[in-house]
PDB file of C-alpha atoms and ligand atoms in Angstrom:
ATOM      1  CA  UNK L   1      74.602 173.073-156.054  1.00 98.00           C
ATOM      2  CA  UNK L   2      70.864 172.808-155.342  1.00 98.00           C
ATOM      3  CA  UNK L   3      70.955 176.209-153.583  1.00 98.00           C
ATOM      4  CA  UNK L   4      72.595 177.786-156.637  1.00 98.00           C
ATOM      5  CA  UNK L   5      70.094 176.083-158.941  1.00 98.00           C
ATOM      6  CA  UNK L   6      67.250 177.413-156.841  1.00 98.00           C
ATOM      7  CA  UNK L   7      68.411 180.970-157.364  1.00 98.00           C
ATOM      8  CA  UNK L   8      68.964 180.386-161.091  1.00 98.00           C
ATOM      9  CA  UNK L   9      65.452 178.942-161.503  1.00 98.00           C
ATOM     10  CA  UNK L  10      63.883 181.760-159.556  1.00 97.00           C
ATOM     11  CA  UNK L  11      65.493 184.126-162.051  1.00 97.00           C
ATOM     12  CA  UNK L  12      64.303 181.992-164.989  1.00 97.00           C
ATOM     13  CA  UNK L  13      60.709 182.106-163.705  1.00 97.00           C
ATOM     14  CA  UNK L  14      60.588 185.505-165.415  1.00 97.00           C
ATOM     15  CA  UNK L  15      60.265 183.708-168.774  1.00 95.00           C
ATOM     16  CA  UNK L  16      57.453 181.461-167.483  1.00 96.00           C
ATOM     17  CA  UNK L  17      55.592 184.585-166.310  1.00 96.00           C
ATOM     18  CA  UNK L  18      55.501 185.673-169.960  1.00 95.00           C
ATOM     19  CA  UNK L  19      53.715 182.416-170.850  1.00 95.00           C
ATOM     20  CA  UNK L  20      50.971 182.895-168.225  1.00 97.00           C
ATOM     21  CA  UNK L  21      48.102 183.969-170.535  1.00 97.00           C
ATOM     22  CA  UNK L  22      48.836 181.041-172.861  1.00 97.00           C
ATOM     23  CA  UNK L  23      48.797 178.643-169.882  1.00 98.00           C
ATOM     24  CA  UNK L  24      45.430 179.979-168.633  1.00 98.00           C
ATOM     25  CA  UNK L  25      43.975 179.549-172.125  1.00 98.00           C
ATOM     26  CA  UNK L  26      45.309 175.980-172.420  1.00 98.00           C
ATOM     27  CA  UNK L  27      44.143 174.768-169.017  1.00 98.00           C
ATOM     28  CA  UNK L  28      40.782 176.557-168.949  1.00 98.00           C
ATOM     29  CA  UNK L  29      39.893 175.092-172.344  1.00 98.00           C
ATOM     30  CA  UNK L  30      40.479 171.587-170.929  1.00 97.00           C
ATOM     31  CA  UNK L  31      43.742 171.094-172.821  1.00 97.00           C
ATOM     32  CA  UNK L  32      46.961 169.360-171.926  1.00 97.00           C
ATOM     33  CA  UNK L  33      50.545 170.325-172.451  1.00 94.00           C
ATOM     34  CA  UNK L  34      51.720 166.717-172.290  1.00 97.00           C
ATOM     35  CA  UNK L  35      53.272 164.909-175.238  1.00 97.00           C
ATOM     36  CA  UNK L  36      52.021 161.678-176.891  1.00 97.00           C
ATOM     37  CA  UNK L  37      54.419 159.275-175.067  1.00 98.00           C
ATOM     38  CA  UNK L  38      53.362 160.819-171.730  1.00 98.00           C
ATOM     39  CA  UNK L  39      49.655 160.677-172.548  1.00 98.00           C
ATOM     40  CA  UNK L  40      49.990 157.036-173.518  1.00 98.00           C
ATOM     41  CA  UNK L  41      51.568 156.151-170.155  1.00 98.00           C
ATOM     42  CA  UNK L  42      49.350 158.357-167.983  1.00 98.00           C
ATOM     43  CA  UNK L  43      46.063 157.474-169.687  1.00 98.00           C
ATOM     44  CA  UNK L  44      42.647 158.632-168.497  1.00 98.00           C
ATOM     45  CA  UNK L  45      42.825 159.519-164.788  1.00 98.00           C
ATOM     46  CA  UNK L  46      39.073 159.939-164.234  1.00 98.00           C
ATOM     47  CA  UNK L  47      37.971 157.761-161.320  1.00 98.00           C
ATOM     48  CA  UNK L  48      41.426 156.214-160.873  1.00 97.00           C
ATOM     49  CA  UNK L  49      43.560 159.005-159.437  1.00 98.00           C
ATOM     50  CA  UNK L  50      42.595 160.723-156.215  1.00 98.00           C
ATOM     51  CA  UNK L  51      45.890 162.555-155.994  1.00 98.00           C
ATOM     52  CA  UNK L  52      48.656 163.226-158.534  1.00 98.00           C
ATOM     53  CA  UNK L  53      51.920 164.705-157.294  1.00 99.00           C
ATOM     54  CA  UNK L  54      54.107 166.512-159.819  1.00 98.00           C
ATOM     55  CA  UNK L  55      57.718 166.891-158.709  1.00 99.00           C
ATOM     56  CA  UNK L  56      59.600 169.950-160.053  1.00 98.00           C
ATOM     57  CA  UNK L  57      56.346 171.461-161.267  1.00 98.00           C
ATOM     58  CA  UNK L  58      57.635 174.918-162.341  1.00 98.00           C
ATOM     59  CA  UNK L  59      54.693 177.231-163.182  1.00 98.00           C
ATOM     60  CA  UNK L  60      52.098 174.440-162.855  1.00 98.00           C
ATOM     61  CA  UNK L  61      51.064 174.040-166.483  1.00 98.00           C
ATOM     62  CA  UNK L  62      51.996 170.363-166.702  1.00 98.00           C
ATOM     63  CA  UNK L  63      50.570 169.751-163.208  1.00 98.00           C
ATOM     64  CA  UNK L  64      47.201 171.197-164.193  1.00 98.00           C
ATOM     65  CA  UNK L  65      47.295 169.166-167.404  1.00 98.00           C
ATOM     66  CA  UNK L  66      47.030 166.144-165.047  1.00 98.00           C
ATOM     67  CA  UNK L  67      43.911 167.697-163.548  1.00 98.00           C
ATOM     68  CA  UNK L  68      42.440 168.045-167.025  1.00 98.00           C
ATOM     69  CA  UNK L  69      43.226 164.361-167.600  1.00 98.00           C
ATOM     70  CA  UNK L  70      41.006 163.509-164.619  1.00 98.00           C
ATOM     71  CA  UNK L  71      43.060 163.588-161.380  1.00 98.00           C
ATOM     72  CA  UNK L  72      40.767 164.628-158.493  1.00 98.00           C
ATOM     73  CA  UNK L  73      43.493 166.727-156.858  1.00 98.00           C
ATOM     74  CA  UNK L  74      46.981 167.775-157.952  1.00 98.00           C
ATOM     75  CA  UNK L  75      49.984 168.795-155.876  1.00 98.00           C
ATOM     76  CA  UNK L  76      53.053 170.472-157.329  1.00 98.00           C
ATOM     77  CA  UNK L  77      56.425 170.553-155.571  1.00 99.00           C
ATOM     78  CA  UNK L  78      59.170 172.960-156.591  1.00 98.00           C
ATOM     79  CA  UNK L  79      61.898 174.927-154.799  1.00 98.00           C
ATOM     80  CA  UNK L  80      61.379 178.217-156.669  1.00 98.00           C
ATOM     81  CA  UNK L  81      58.989 180.560-154.826  1.00 98.00           C
ATOM     82  CA  UNK L  82      58.521 182.642-157.968  1.00 98.00           C
ATOM     83  CA  UNK L  83      57.511 179.564-160.007  1.00 98.00           C
ATOM     84  CA  UNK L  84      55.045 178.563-157.292  1.00 98.00           C
ATOM     85  CA  UNK L  85      53.519 182.047-157.114  1.00 98.00           C
ATOM     86  CA  UNK L  86      52.845 181.676-160.826  1.00 98.00           C
ATOM     87  CA  UNK L  87      51.399 178.179-160.350  1.00 98.00           C
ATOM     88  CA  UNK L  88      49.108 179.552-157.630  1.00 98.00           C
ATOM     89  CA  UNK L  89      47.910 182.331-159.951  1.00 98.00           C
ATOM     90  CA  UNK L  90      47.242 179.749-162.657  1.00 98.00           C
ATOM     91  CA  UNK L  91      45.247 177.380-160.432  1.00 98.00           C
ATOM     92  CA  UNK L  92      43.235 180.325-159.052  1.00 98.00           C
ATOM     93  CA  UNK L  93      42.518 181.572-162.584  1.00 98.00           C
ATOM     94  CA  UNK L  94      41.150 178.192-163.705  1.00 98.00           C
ATOM     95  CA  UNK L  95      39.574 177.147-160.365  1.00 97.00           C
ATOM     96  CA  UNK L  96      41.606 173.946-160.007  1.00 97.00           C
ATOM     97  CA  UNK L  97      41.919 171.876-156.785  1.00 96.00           C
ATOM     98  CA  UNK L  98      45.688 172.284-156.558  1.00 98.00           C
ATOM     99  CA  UNK L  99      48.258 172.682-153.771  1.00 98.00           C
ATOM    100  CA  UNK L 100      51.727 174.070-154.309  1.00 98.00           C
ATOM    101  CA  UNK L 101      54.542 173.117-151.970  1.00 98.00           C
ATOM    102  CA  UNK L 102      57.838 174.958-151.806  1.00 98.00           C
ATOM    103  CA  UNK L 103      60.572 172.427-151.095  1.00 98.00           C
ATOM    104  CA  UNK L 104      63.678 170.893-152.528  1.00 98.00           C
ATOM    105  CA  UNK L 105      62.348 167.731-154.133  1.00 98.00           C
ATOM    106  CA  UNK L 106      64.639 165.691-151.881  1.00 98.00           C
ATOM    107  CA  UNK L 107      62.881 167.245-148.835  1.00 98.00           C
ATOM    108  CA  UNK L 108      59.301 166.792-150.059  1.00 98.00           C
ATOM    109  CA  UNK L 109      57.215 166.848-146.845  1.00 98.00           C
ATOM    110  CA  UNK L 110      56.519 163.483-145.215  1.00 98.00           C
ATOM    111  CA  UNK L 111      52.856 164.398-144.722  1.00 98.00           C
ATOM    112  CA  UNK L 112      52.431 163.421-148.405  1.00 98.00           C
ATOM    113  CA  UNK L 113      53.926 159.940-147.927  1.00 98.00           C
ATOM    114  CA  UNK L 114      51.821 157.083-149.250  1.00 98.00           C
ATOM    115  CA  UNK L 115      49.152 159.402-150.706  1.00 98.00           C
ATOM    116  CA  UNK L 116      49.818 159.600-154.466  1.00 98.00           C
ATOM    117  CA  UNK L 117      48.105 157.382-157.008  1.00 98.00           C
ATOM    118  CA  UNK L 118      50.394 158.995-159.579  1.00 99.00           C
ATOM    119  CA  UNK L 119      53.787 160.634-159.198  1.00 99.00           C
ATOM    120  CA  UNK L 120      54.707 162.415-162.412  1.00 98.00           C
ATOM    121  CA  UNK L 121      58.018 164.120-163.164  1.00 98.00           C
ATOM    122  CA  UNK L 122      60.562 164.883-165.875  1.00 97.00           C
ATOM    123  CA  UNK L 123      60.962 167.228-168.855  1.00 97.00           C
ATOM    124  CA  UNK L 124      64.113 168.877-167.647  1.00 97.00           C
ATOM    125  CA  UNK L 125      63.932 167.814-163.993  1.00 98.00           C
ATOM    126  CA  UNK L 126      66.555 165.123-163.275  1.00 98.00           C
ATOM    127  CA  UNK L 127      69.474 167.050-164.764  1.00 98.00           C
ATOM    128  CA  UNK L 128      69.283 169.533-161.850  1.00 98.00           C
ATOM    129  CA  UNK L 129      69.501 166.890-159.117  1.00 98.00           C
ATOM    130  CA  UNK L 130      72.753 165.757-157.552  1.00 98.00           C
ATOM    131  CA  UNK L 131      71.557 162.667-155.619  1.00 98.00           C
ATOM    132  CA  UNK L 132      69.422 160.227-157.583  1.00 98.00           C
ATOM    133  CA  UNK L 133      69.188 157.580-154.857  1.00 98.00           C
ATOM    134  CA  UNK L 134      67.664 160.154-152.492  1.00 98.00           C
ATOM    135  CA  UNK L 135      65.319 161.288-155.291  1.00 98.00           C
ATOM    136  CA  UNK L 136      64.155 157.719-155.989  1.00 98.00           C
ATOM    137  CA  UNK L 137      63.510 157.230-152.256  1.00 98.00           C
ATOM    138  CA  UNK L 138      61.132 160.210-152.411  1.00 99.00           C
ATOM    139  CA  UNK L 139      59.243 158.662-155.354  1.00 98.00           C
ATOM    140  CA  UNK L 140      58.765 155.448-153.406  1.00 98.00           C
ATOM    141  CA  UNK L 141      57.589 157.050-150.188  1.00 98.00           C
ATOM    142  CA  UNK L 142      55.091 159.396-151.918  1.00 98.00           C
ATOM    143  CA  UNK L 143      53.308 156.618-153.786  1.00 98.00           C
ATOM    144  CA  UNK L 144      50.312 154.845-152.308  1.00 98.00           C
ATOM    145  CA  UNK L 145      50.448 151.039-152.545  1.00 98.00           C
ATOM    146  CA  UNK L 146      49.594 150.222-156.177  1.00 98.00           C
ATOM    147  CA  UNK L 147      50.450 153.792-157.246  1.00 98.00           C
ATOM    148  CA  UNK L 148      52.415 154.559-160.417  1.00 98.00           C
ATOM    149  CA  UNK L 149      55.457 156.624-161.310  1.00 98.00           C
ATOM    150  CA  UNK L 150      55.433 158.176-164.775  1.00 98.00           C
ATOM    151  CA  UNK L 151      58.770 159.712-165.721  1.00 98.00           C
ATOM    152  CA  UNK L 152      59.250 161.371-169.115  1.00 98.00           C
ATOM    153  CA  UNK L 153      62.628 163.002-169.457  1.00 98.00           C
ATOM    154  CA  UNK L 154      65.279 164.261-171.835  1.00 98.00           C
ATOM    155  CA  UNK L 155      67.485 161.394-173.024  1.00 98.00           C
ATOM    156  CA  UNK L 156      71.095 161.643-171.801  1.00 97.00           C
ATOM    157  CA  UNK L 157      72.299 160.912-175.362  1.00 96.00           C
ATOM    158  CA  UNK L 158      70.800 164.272-176.355  1.00 95.00           C
ATOM    159  CA  UNK L 159      73.764 165.946-174.654  1.00 95.00           C
ATOM    160  CA  UNK L 160      76.116 164.271-177.139  1.00 96.00           C
ATOM    161  CA  UNK L 161      74.594 165.773-180.288  1.00 96.00           C
ATOM    162  CA  UNK L 162      74.182 169.213-181.793  1.00 94.00           C
ATOM    163  CA  UNK L 163      73.226 170.353-185.257  1.00 94.00           C
ATOM    164  CA  UNK L 164      75.561 171.710-187.957  1.00 95.00           C
ATOM    165  CA  UNK L 165      74.838 174.515-190.429  1.00 95.00           C
ATOM    166  CA  UNK L 166      73.246 171.988-192.860  1.00 96.00           C
ATOM    167  CA  UNK L 167      70.833 170.633-190.260  1.00 96.00           C
ATOM    168  CA  UNK L 168      72.759 167.372-189.739  1.00 96.00           C
ATOM    169  CA  UNK L 169      73.701 165.897-186.357  1.00 97.00           C
ATOM    170  CA  UNK L 170      77.277 166.448-185.140  1.00 97.00           C
ATOM    171  CA  UNK L 171      78.962 165.280-181.933  1.00 97.00           C
ATOM    172  CA  UNK L 172      79.369 167.778-179.077  1.00 95.00           C
ATOM    173  CA  UNK L 173      82.360 167.649-176.731  1.00 94.00           C
ATOM    174  CA  UNK L 174      80.159 166.736-173.740  1.00 94.00           C
ATOM    175  CA  UNK L 175      81.642 163.967-171.605  1.00 94.00           C
ATOM    176  CA  UNK L 176      78.800 161.489-170.984  1.00 95.00           C
ATOM    177  CA  UNK L 177      80.272 160.284-167.678  1.00 94.00           C
ATOM    178  CA  UNK L 178      81.683 163.545-166.299  1.00 89.00           C
ATOM    179  CA  UNK L 179      79.068 164.662-163.744  1.00 93.00           C
ATOM    180  CA  UNK L 180      77.761 168.194-163.168  1.00 96.00           C
ATOM    181  CA  UNK L 181      78.699 171.172-165.329  1.00 94.00           C
ATOM    182  CA  UNK L 182      78.455 174.791-164.143  1.00 96.00           C
ATOM    183  CA  UNK L 183      76.951 177.394-166.477  1.00 96.00           C
ATOM    184  CA  UNK L 184      75.361 180.807-166.713  1.00 97.00           C
ATOM    185  CA  UNK L 185      72.873 181.862-169.370  1.00 95.00           C
ATOM    186  CA  UNK L 186      70.093 179.804-170.940  1.00 96.00           C
ATOM    187  CA  UNK L 187      69.461 178.134-174.312  1.00 92.00           C
ATOM    188  CA  UNK L 188      67.870 180.551-176.810  1.00 90.00           C
ATOM    189  CA  UNK L 189      65.255 177.901-177.727  1.00 89.00           C
ATOM    190  CA  UNK L 190      63.982 177.827-174.143  1.00 90.00           C
ATOM    191  CA  UNK L 191      64.561 180.490-171.479  1.00 93.00           C
ATOM    192  CA  UNK L 192      66.878 182.652-173.633  1.00 92.00           C
ATOM    193  CA  UNK L 193      67.755 186.143-172.316  1.00 95.00           C
ATOM    194  CA  UNK L 194      66.475 187.448-168.990  1.00 96.00           C
ATOM    195  CA  UNK L 195      66.334 190.991-167.650  1.00 95.00           C
ATOM    196  CA  UNK L 196      69.442 190.086-165.594  1.00 95.00           C
ATOM    197  CA  UNK L 197      72.481 189.778-167.886  1.00 96.00           C
ATOM    198  CA  UNK L 198      74.056 186.319-168.277  1.00 96.00           C
ATOM    199  CA  UNK L 199      77.121 187.271-166.217  1.00 96.00           C
ATOM    200  CA  UNK L 200      75.028 188.525-163.284  1.00 97.00           C
ATOM    201  CA  UNK L 201      72.876 185.381-163.175  1.00 97.00           C
ATOM    202  CA  UNK L 202      73.353 182.686-160.536  1.00 97.00           C
ATOM    203  CA  UNK L 203      75.577 179.743-161.434  1.00 98.00           C
ATOM    204  CA  UNK L 204      73.629 176.578-162.125  1.00 98.00           C
ATOM    205  CA  UNK L 205      74.724 172.949-162.096  1.00 98.00           C
ATOM    206  CA  UNK L 206      73.288 170.360-164.466  1.00 97.00           C
ATOM    207  CA  UNK L 207      74.305 166.889-165.543  1.00 95.00           C
ATOM    208  CA  UNK L 208      73.142 164.127-167.844  1.00 95.00           C
ATOM    209  CA  UNK L 209      72.477 161.168-165.565  1.00 97.00           C
ATOM    210  CA  UNK L 210      72.985 157.998-167.589  1.00 98.00           C
ATOM    211  CA  UNK L 211      70.037 155.701-168.263  1.00 97.00           C
ATOM    212  CA  UNK L 212      71.798 153.081-166.129  1.00 98.00           C
ATOM    213  CA  UNK L 213      72.069 155.442-163.153  1.00 98.00           C
ATOM    214  CA  UNK L 214      68.424 156.515-163.431  1.00 98.00           C
ATOM    215  CA  UNK L 215      66.914 153.053-163.761  1.00 98.00           C
ATOM    216  CA  UNK L 216      69.203 151.582-161.091  1.00 98.00           C
ATOM    217  CA  UNK L 217      68.155 154.323-158.651  1.00 98.00           C
ATOM    218  CA  UNK L 218      64.459 153.645-159.306  1.00 98.00           C
ATOM    219  CA  UNK L 219      64.942 149.873-158.885  1.00 98.00           C
ATOM    220  CA  UNK L 220      66.944 150.468-155.694  1.00 98.00           C
ATOM    221  CA  UNK L 221      64.047 152.414-154.152  1.00 98.00           C
ATOM    222  CA  UNK L 222      61.846 149.300-154.227  1.00 98.00           C
ATOM    223  CA  UNK L 223      59.637 150.383-157.137  1.00 98.00           C
ATOM    224  CA  UNK L 224      58.927 147.775-159.791  1.00 98.00           C
ATOM    225  CA  UNK L 225      59.872 149.040-163.261  1.00 98.00           C
ATOM    226  CA  UNK L 226      57.236 147.946-165.763  1.00 98.00           C
ATOM    227  CA  UNK L 227      58.456 149.767-168.824  1.00 98.00           C
ATOM    228  CA  UNK L 228      61.452 151.730-170.109  1.00 98.00           C
ATOM    229  CA  UNK L 229      61.167 153.262-173.588  1.00 98.00           C
ATOM    230  CA  UNK L 230      63.305 155.632-175.688  1.00 98.00           C
ATOM    231  CA  UNK L 231      61.683 158.175-178.005  1.00 98.00           C
ATOM    232  CA  UNK L 232      62.752 160.493-180.848  1.00 96.00           C
ATOM    233  CA  UNK L 233      60.370 163.105-179.370  1.00 97.00           C
ATOM    234  CA  UNK L 234      61.964 166.576-179.149  1.00 96.00           C
ATOM    235  CA  UNK L 235      60.433 167.335-175.741  1.00 94.00           C
ATOM    236  CA  UNK L 236      61.556 170.991-175.514  1.00 93.00           C
ATOM    237  CA  UNK L 237      61.624 171.884-179.202  1.00 90.00           C
ATOM    238  CA  UNK L 238      65.368 172.308-178.802  1.00 92.00           C
ATOM    239  CA  UNK L 239      66.215 170.768-182.197  1.00 93.00           C
ATOM    240  CA  UNK L 240      63.829 172.515-184.587  1.00 92.00           C
ATOM    241  CA  UNK L 241      66.775 173.177-186.936  1.00 93.00           C
ATOM    242  CA  UNK L 242      67.457 169.476-187.596  1.00 96.00           C
ATOM    243  CA  UNK L 243      66.765 168.436-191.226  1.00 96.00           C
ATOM    244  CA  UNK L 244      63.732 166.260-191.857  1.00 95.00           C
ATOM    245  CA  UNK L 245      65.829 163.308-193.063  1.00 95.00           C
ATOM    246  CA  UNK L 246      67.930 163.423-189.872  1.00 95.00           C
ATOM    247  CA  UNK L 247      64.936 163.397-187.535  1.00 94.00           C
ATOM    248  CA  UNK L 248      64.034 160.285-185.626  1.00 94.00           C
ATOM    249  CA  UNK L 249      67.574 158.869-185.827  1.00 95.00           C
ATOM    250  CA  UNK L 250      68.630 159.795-182.285  1.00 95.00           C
ATOM    251  CA  UNK L 251      66.767 159.272-178.986  1.00 97.00           C
ATOM    252  CA  UNK L 252      65.862 162.675-177.536  1.00 97.00           C
ATOM    253  CA  UNK L 253      63.662 161.516-174.657  1.00 98.00           C
ATOM    254  CA  UNK L 254      62.837 158.421-172.635  1.00 98.00           C
ATOM    255  CA  UNK L 255      60.054 157.280-170.335  1.00 98.00           C
ATOM    256  CA  UNK L 256      59.732 154.984-167.341  1.00 98.00           C
ATOM    257  CA  UNK L 257      56.605 153.448-165.887  1.00 98.00           C
ATOM    258  CA  UNK L 258      57.123 151.980-162.409  1.00 98.00           C
ATOM    259  CA  UNK L 259      54.801 150.852-159.634  1.00 98.00           C
ATOM    260  CA  UNK L 260      54.827 150.554-155.878  1.00 98.00           C
ATOM    261  CA  UNK L 261      53.479 147.102-155.184  1.00 96.00           C
ATOM    262  CA  UNK L 262      50.168 146.936-153.349  1.00 87.00           C
TER     263      UNK L 262
HETATM  264  C1  SAM U   1      62.692 172.565-166.686  1.00 59.45           C
HETATM  265  S1  SAM U   1      61.719 172.986-165.298  1.00 59.45           S
HETATM  266  C2  SAM U   1      60.469 171.776-165.286  1.00 59.45           C
HETATM  267  C3  SAM U   1      59.798 171.877-166.497  1.00 59.45           C
HETATM  268  C4  SAM U   1      58.363 171.671-166.494  1.00 59.45           C
HETATM  269  N1  SAM U   1      58.115 170.330-166.933  1.00 59.45           N
HETATM  270  C5  SAM U   1      57.841 172.709-167.432  1.00 59.45           C
HETATM  271  O1  SAM U   1      58.184 172.693-168.617  1.00 59.45           O
HETATM  272  O2  SAM U   1      57.172 173.589-166.973  1.00 59.45           O
HETATM  273  C6  SAM U   1      62.672 172.456-163.933  1.00 59.45           C
HETATM  274  C7  SAM U   1      62.035 172.818-162.609  1.00 59.45           C
HETATM  275  O3  SAM U   1      62.698 172.079-161.599  1.00 59.45           O
HETATM  276  C8  SAM U   1      62.804 172.892-160.463  1.00 59.45           C
HETATM  277  N2  SAM U   1      63.890 172.320-159.661  1.00 59.45           N
HETATM  278  C9  SAM U   1      65.172 172.122-160.021  1.00 59.45           C
HETATM  279  N3  SAM U   1      65.842 171.504-159.030  1.00 59.45           N
HETATM  280  C10 SAM U   1      64.968 171.306-158.015  1.00 59.45           C
HETATM  281  C11 SAM U   1      65.074 170.739-156.727  1.00 59.45           C
HETATM  282  N4  SAM U   1      66.226 170.231-156.279  1.00 59.45           N
HETATM  283  N5  SAM U   1      63.976 170.705-155.947  1.00 59.45           N
HETATM  284  C12 SAM U   1      62.801 171.235-156.372  1.00 59.45           C
HETATM  285  N6  SAM U   1      62.638 171.802-157.598  1.00 59.45           N
HETATM  286  C13 SAM U   1      63.718 171.835-158.404  1.00 59.45           C
HETATM  287  C14 SAM U   1      63.045 174.294-160.994  1.00 59.45           C
HETATM  288  O4  SAM U   1      62.697 175.302-160.071  1.00 59.45           O
HETATM  289  C15 SAM U   1      62.150 174.294-162.227  1.00 59.45           C
HETATM  290  O5  SAM U   1      60.888 174.817-161.929  1.00 59.45           O
END
């Protein structure tokens, strides 16, 4: 399933290539793409973060936002070579001290073990993974003693709701406990159409891990969870058609702050 996802994401990198100029503008002007709940958890990294590692970094825009927040050096890990080529172009364009590593997140190289003051991940990352215990083990081994994990991710409950013609929430037929679903084609609010037709695209496999599964995996790795919070934040602008009076009623994202003890 990861191999199929890798091909699907390499195809989807085409859309991220179209956002390149915007990303250069954002990062070179010192901006950040991160959302308020993430900024609150990450804070000011100046003088406190020698290395931030971003897992599933895509085209590097969020990774370089960590550099703008003050990380001395940033490293992005992703399994899509086309995404990483874009990330490399972006870091070259803005002159950032960044390294890009092509690997399945579960096989993140051991040379990075114990070196991260911050491991940051999320925003459409966990749904592509099929082994959360192995993933949490990677978080633990990458962190330096005293280092922090900041996870900001789509809430699994989001999969249970869609919007009707009047902008109100309605239940989907997604089975919360069913495991991975195969699909082709991408949401119009996000990747939308690619130059390869939907039928010719690679299959991809995604799932909504439950909050219990996610937090239990992090605890099982040996990290100490300091905070778990749920947010109404529409992290991918996927629900712009929801009526104002319906907004804020359903959790659309969640965050975790965890630490590797010193
Ligand atoms: C939704 S994107 C991440 C979004 C990112 N926060 C952004 O908006 O730019 C998901 C990323 O995860 C990567 N990915 C998915 N499964 C992976 C895996 N098993 N190992 C490494 N990267 C993976 C994909 O290549 C893609 O770049």
